PDB file of C-alpha atoms in Angstrom:
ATOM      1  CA  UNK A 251      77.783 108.791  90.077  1.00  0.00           C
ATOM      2  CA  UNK A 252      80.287 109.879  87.570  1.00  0.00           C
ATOM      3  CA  UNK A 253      77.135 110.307  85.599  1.00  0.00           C
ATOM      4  CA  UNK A 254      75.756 113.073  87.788  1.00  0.00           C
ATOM      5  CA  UNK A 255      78.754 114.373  88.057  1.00  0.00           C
ATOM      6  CA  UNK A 256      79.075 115.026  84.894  1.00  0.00           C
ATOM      7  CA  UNK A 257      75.803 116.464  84.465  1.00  0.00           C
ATOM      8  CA  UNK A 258      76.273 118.799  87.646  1.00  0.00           C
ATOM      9  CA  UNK A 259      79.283 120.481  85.272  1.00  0.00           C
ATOM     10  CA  UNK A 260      82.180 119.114  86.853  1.00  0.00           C
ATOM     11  CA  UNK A 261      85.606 118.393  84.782  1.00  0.00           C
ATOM     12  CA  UNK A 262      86.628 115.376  85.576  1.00  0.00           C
ATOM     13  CA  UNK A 263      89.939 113.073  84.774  1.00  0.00           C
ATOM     14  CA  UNK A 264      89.967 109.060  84.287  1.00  0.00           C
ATOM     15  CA  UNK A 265      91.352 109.310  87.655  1.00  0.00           C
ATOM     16  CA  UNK A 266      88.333 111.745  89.237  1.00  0.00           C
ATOM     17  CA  UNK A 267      85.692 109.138  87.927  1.00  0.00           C
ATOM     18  CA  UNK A 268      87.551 106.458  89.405  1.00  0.00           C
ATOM     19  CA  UNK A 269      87.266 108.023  93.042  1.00  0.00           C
ATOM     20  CA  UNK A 270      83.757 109.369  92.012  1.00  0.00           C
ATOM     21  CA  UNK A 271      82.421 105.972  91.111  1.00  0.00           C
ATOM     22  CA  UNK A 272      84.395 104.003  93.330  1.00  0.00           C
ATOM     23  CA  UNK A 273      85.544 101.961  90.758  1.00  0.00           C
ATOM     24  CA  UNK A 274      88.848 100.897  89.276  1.00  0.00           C
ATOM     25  CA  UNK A 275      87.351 101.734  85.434  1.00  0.00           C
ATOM     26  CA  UNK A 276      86.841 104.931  85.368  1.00  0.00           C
ATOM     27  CA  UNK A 277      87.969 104.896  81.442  1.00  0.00           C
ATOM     28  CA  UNK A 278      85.423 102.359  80.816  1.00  0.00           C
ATOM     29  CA  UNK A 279      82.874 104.059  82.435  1.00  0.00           C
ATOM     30  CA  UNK A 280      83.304 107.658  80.587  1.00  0.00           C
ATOM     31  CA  UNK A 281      83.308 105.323  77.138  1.00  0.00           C
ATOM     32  CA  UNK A 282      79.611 104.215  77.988  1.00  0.00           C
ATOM     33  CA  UNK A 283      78.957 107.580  79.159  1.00  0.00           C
ATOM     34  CA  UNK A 284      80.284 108.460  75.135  1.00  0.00           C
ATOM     35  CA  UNK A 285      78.118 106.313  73.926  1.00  0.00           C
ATOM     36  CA  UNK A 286      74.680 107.701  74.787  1.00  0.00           C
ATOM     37  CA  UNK A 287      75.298 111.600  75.927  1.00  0.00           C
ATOM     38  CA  UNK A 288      77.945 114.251  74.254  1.00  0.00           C
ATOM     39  CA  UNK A 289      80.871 114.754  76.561  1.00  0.00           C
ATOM     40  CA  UNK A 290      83.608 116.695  75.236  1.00  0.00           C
ATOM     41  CA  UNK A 291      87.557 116.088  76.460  1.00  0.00           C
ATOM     42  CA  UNK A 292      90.511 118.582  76.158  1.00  0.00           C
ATOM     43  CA  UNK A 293      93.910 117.629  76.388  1.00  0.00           C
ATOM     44  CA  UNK A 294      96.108 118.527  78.956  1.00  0.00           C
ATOM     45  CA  UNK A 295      99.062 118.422  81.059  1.00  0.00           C
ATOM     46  CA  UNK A 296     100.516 118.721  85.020  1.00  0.00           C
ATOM     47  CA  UNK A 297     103.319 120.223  86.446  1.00  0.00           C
ATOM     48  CA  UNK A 298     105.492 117.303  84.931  1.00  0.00           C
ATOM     49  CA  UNK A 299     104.264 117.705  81.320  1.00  0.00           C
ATOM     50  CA  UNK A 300     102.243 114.711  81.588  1.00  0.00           C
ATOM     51  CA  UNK A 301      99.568 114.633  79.379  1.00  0.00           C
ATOM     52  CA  UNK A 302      96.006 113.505  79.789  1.00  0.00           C
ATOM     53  CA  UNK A 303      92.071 114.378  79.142  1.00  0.00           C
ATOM     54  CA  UNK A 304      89.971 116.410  80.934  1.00  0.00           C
ATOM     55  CA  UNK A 305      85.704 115.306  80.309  1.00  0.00           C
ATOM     56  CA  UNK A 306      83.226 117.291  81.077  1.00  0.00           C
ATOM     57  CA  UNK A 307      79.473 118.365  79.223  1.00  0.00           C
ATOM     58  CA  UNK A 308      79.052 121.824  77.564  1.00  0.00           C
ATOM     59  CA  UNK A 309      76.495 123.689  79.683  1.00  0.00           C
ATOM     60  CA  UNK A 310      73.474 123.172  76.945  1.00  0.00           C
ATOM     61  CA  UNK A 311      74.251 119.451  77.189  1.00  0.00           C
ATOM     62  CA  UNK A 312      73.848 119.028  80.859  1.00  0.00           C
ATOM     63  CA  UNK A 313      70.620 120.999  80.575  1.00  0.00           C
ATOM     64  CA  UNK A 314      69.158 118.960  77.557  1.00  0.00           C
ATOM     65  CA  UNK A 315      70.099 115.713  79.962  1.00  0.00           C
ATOM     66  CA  UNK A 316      69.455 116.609  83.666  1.00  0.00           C
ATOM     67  CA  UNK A 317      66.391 114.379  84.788  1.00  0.00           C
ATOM     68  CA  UNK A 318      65.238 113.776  87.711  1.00  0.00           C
ATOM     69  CA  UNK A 319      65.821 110.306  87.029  1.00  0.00           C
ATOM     70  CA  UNK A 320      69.223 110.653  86.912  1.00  0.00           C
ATOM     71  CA  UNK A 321      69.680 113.392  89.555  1.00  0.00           C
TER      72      UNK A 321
END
């Protein structure tokens, strides 16, 4: 799910891919994602200047991916 999510060309937080995947390891799950596609990750911060990463797949990537397999 976070997966697809991904690939659909959201930007999504640790947090986002824990509700997304229903899961309490969202981190874990965007490292595996690391390991076999390219997601890129921007910091940045909320209204209280705390700081965190923002992953998401460049539009190219998501096209090179998308499968019907995974879709």
């Amino acid at each position: 799910l976070i997966l697809q999510a991904l690939l659909e060309g959201q930007r999504i937080t640790t947090l986002d891919a824990n509700i997304i995947g229903h899961t309490v390891a969202g981190d874990r799950r965007i490292r595996e994602i690391r390991q076999k596609y390219a997601l890129e990750d921007v910091w940045t911060s909320d209204e209280y200047g705390r700081r965190f990463k923002v992953y998401f797949m460049k539009p190219e990537e998501c096209k090179k991916y998308k499968t019907t397999a995974i879709c």
